[in-house]
PDB file of C-alpha atoms in Angstrom:
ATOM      1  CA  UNK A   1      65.920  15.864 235.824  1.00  0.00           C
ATOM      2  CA  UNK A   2      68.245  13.770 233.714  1.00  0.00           C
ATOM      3  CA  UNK A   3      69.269  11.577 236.110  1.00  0.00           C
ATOM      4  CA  UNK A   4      66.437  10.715 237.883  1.00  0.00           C
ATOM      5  CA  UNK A   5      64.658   9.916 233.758  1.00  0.00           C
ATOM      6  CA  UNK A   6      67.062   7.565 232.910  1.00  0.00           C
ATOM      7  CA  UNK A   7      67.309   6.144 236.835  1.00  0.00           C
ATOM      8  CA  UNK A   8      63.843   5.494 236.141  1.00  0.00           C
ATOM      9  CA  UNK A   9      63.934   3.614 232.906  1.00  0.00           C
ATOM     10  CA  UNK A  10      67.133   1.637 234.139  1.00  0.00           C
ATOM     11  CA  UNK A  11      64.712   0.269 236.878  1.00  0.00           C
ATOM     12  CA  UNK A  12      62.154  -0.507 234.529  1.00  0.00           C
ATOM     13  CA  UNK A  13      64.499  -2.503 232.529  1.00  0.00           C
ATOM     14  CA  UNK A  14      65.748  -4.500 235.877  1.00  0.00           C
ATOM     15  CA  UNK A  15      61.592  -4.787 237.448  1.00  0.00           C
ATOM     16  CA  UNK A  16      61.372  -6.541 233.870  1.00  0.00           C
ATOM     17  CA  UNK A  17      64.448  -9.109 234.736  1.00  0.00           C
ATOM     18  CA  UNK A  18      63.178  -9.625 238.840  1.00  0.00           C
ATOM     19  CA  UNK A  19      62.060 -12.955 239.445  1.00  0.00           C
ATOM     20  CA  UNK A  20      60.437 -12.461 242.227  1.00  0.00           C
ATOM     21  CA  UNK A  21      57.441 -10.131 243.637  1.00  0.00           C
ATOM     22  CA  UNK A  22      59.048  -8.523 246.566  1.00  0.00           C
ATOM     23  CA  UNK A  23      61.810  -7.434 244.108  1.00  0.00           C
ATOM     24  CA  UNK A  24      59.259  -6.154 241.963  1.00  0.00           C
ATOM     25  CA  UNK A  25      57.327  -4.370 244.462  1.00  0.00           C
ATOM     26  CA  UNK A  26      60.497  -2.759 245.906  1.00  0.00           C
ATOM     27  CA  UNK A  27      61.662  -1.879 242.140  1.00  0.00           C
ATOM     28  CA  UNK A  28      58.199  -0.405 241.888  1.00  0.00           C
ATOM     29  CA  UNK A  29      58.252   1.570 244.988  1.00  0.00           C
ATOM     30  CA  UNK A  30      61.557   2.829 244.282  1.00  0.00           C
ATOM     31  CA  UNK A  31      60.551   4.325 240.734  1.00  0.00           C
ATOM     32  CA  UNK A  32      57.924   6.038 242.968  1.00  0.00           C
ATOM     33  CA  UNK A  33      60.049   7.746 244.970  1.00  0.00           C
ATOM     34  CA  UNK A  34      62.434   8.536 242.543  1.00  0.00           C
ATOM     35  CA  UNK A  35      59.344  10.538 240.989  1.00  0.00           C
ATOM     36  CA  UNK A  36      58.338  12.313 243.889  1.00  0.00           C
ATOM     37  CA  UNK A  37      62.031  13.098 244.327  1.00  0.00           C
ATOM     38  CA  UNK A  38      62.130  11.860 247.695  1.00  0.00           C
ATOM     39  CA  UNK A  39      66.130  10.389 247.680  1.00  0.00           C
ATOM     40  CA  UNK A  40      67.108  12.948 245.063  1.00  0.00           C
ATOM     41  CA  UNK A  41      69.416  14.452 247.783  1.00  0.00           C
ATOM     42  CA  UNK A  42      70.822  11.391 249.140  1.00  0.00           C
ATOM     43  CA  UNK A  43      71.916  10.382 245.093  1.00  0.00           C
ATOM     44  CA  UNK A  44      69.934   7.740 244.950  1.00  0.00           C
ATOM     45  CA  UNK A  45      69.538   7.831 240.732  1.00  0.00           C
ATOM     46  CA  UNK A  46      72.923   8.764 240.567  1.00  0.00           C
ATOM     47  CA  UNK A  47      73.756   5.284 242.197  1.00  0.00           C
ATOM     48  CA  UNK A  48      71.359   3.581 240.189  1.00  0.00           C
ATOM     49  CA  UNK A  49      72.769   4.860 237.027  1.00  0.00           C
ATOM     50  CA  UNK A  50      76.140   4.285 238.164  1.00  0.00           C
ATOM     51  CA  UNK A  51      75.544   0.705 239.093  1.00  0.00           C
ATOM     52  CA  UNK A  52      74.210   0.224 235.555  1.00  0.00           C
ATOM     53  CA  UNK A  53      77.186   1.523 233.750  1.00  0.00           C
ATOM     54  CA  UNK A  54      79.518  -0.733 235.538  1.00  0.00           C
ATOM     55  CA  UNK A  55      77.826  -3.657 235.550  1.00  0.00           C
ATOM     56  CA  UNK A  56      76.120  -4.277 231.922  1.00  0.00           C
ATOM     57  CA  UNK A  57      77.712  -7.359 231.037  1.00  0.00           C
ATOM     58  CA  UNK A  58      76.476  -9.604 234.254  1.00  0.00           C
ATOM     59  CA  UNK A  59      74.146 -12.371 234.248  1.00  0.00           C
ATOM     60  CA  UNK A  60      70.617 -11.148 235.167  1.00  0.00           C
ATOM     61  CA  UNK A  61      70.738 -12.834 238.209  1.00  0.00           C
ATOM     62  CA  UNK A  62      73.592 -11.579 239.437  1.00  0.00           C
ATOM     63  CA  UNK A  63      72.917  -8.045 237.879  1.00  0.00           C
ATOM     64  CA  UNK A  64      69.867  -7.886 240.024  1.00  0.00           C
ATOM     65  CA  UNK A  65      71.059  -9.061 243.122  1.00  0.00           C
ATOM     66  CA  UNK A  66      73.825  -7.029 243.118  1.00  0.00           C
ATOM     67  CA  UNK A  67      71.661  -4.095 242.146  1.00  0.00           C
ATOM     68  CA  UNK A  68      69.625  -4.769 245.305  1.00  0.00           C
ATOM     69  CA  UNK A  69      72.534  -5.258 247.781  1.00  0.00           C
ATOM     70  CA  UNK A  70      74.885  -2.508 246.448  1.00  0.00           C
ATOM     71  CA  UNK A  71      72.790   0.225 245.752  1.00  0.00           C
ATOM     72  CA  UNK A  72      68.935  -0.369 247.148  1.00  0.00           C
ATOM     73  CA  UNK A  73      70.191  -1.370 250.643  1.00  0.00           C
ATOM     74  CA  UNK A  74      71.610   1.423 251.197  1.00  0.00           C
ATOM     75  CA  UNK A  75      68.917   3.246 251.640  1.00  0.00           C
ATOM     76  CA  UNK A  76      66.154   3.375 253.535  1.00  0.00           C
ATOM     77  CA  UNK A  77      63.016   2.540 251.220  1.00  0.00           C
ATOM     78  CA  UNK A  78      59.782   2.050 252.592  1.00  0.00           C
ATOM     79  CA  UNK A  79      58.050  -0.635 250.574  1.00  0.00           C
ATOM     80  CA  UNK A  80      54.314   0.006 251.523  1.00  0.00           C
ATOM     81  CA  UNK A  81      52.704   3.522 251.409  1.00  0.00           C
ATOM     82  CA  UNK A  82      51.644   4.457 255.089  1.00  0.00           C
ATOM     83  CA  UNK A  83      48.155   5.662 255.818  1.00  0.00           C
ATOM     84  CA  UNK A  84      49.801   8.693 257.776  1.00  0.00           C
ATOM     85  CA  UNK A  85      51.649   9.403 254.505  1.00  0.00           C
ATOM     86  CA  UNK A  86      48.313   9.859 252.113  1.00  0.00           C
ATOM     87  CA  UNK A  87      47.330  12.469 254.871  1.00  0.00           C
ATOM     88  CA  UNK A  88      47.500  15.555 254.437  1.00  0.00           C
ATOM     89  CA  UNK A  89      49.799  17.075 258.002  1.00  0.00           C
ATOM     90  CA  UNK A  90      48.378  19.439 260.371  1.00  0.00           C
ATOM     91  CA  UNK A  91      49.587  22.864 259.814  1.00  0.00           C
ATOM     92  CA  UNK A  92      49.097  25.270 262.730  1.00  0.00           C
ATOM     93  CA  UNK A  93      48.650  25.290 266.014  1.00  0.00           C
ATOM     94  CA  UNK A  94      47.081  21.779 267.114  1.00  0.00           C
ATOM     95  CA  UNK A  95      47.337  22.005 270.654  1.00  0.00           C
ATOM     96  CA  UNK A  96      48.923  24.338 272.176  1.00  0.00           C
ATOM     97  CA  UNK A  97      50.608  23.554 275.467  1.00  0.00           C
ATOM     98  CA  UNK A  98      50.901  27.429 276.679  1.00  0.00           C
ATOM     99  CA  UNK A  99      48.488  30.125 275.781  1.00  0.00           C
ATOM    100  CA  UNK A 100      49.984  33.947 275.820  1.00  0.00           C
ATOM    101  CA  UNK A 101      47.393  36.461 275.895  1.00  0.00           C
ATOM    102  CA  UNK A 102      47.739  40.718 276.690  1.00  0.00           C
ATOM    103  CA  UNK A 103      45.564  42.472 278.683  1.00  0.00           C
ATOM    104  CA  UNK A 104      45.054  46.264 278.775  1.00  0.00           C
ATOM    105  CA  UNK A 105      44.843  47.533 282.216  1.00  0.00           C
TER     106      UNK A 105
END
């Protein structure tokens, strides 16, 4: 969509002014999930973009940090990719607890 396009090149823009590589990774990992559409629901580009239309005329410090503690923190974003995550889930029955079978008398 839109939003999350121009989400994505606002946080390109800021991973370019981070100065430091946890801000990068987490300014990485959120462009990720942006793509996947993971906080789509929860407005999480529309946040992004909102925080960069009130706030163009900060110092870069300042523009970052605030970027991180009024929009990013807000959310929940898992900064490392979980091994449970590349797998694919179990669909079915795994183990079933009760087994219902019919007999014919």
């Amino acid at each position: 969509s839109p939003d999350e396009n121009k989400a994505i090149s606002n946080l390109r823009a800021a991973l370019k002014l981070a100065n430091t590589e946890q801000k990068k990774k987490v300014l990485n990992r959120t462009i990720e999930l942006i793509r996947k559409g993971t906080f789509t629901s929860r407005s999480l580009p529309k946040s992004v973009n909102d925080y960069f239309k009130k706030n163009t005329g900060t110092d870069k410090e300042s523009f970052i940090d605030g970027l991180f503690k009024e929009v990013l923190d807000r959310f929940d974003l898992p900064t490392r990719i979980d091994p449970g995550e590349v797998k694919a889930k179990p669909r079915g029955i795994v183990n079933p607890k009760v087994v219902i079978t019919q007999s014919f008398i």
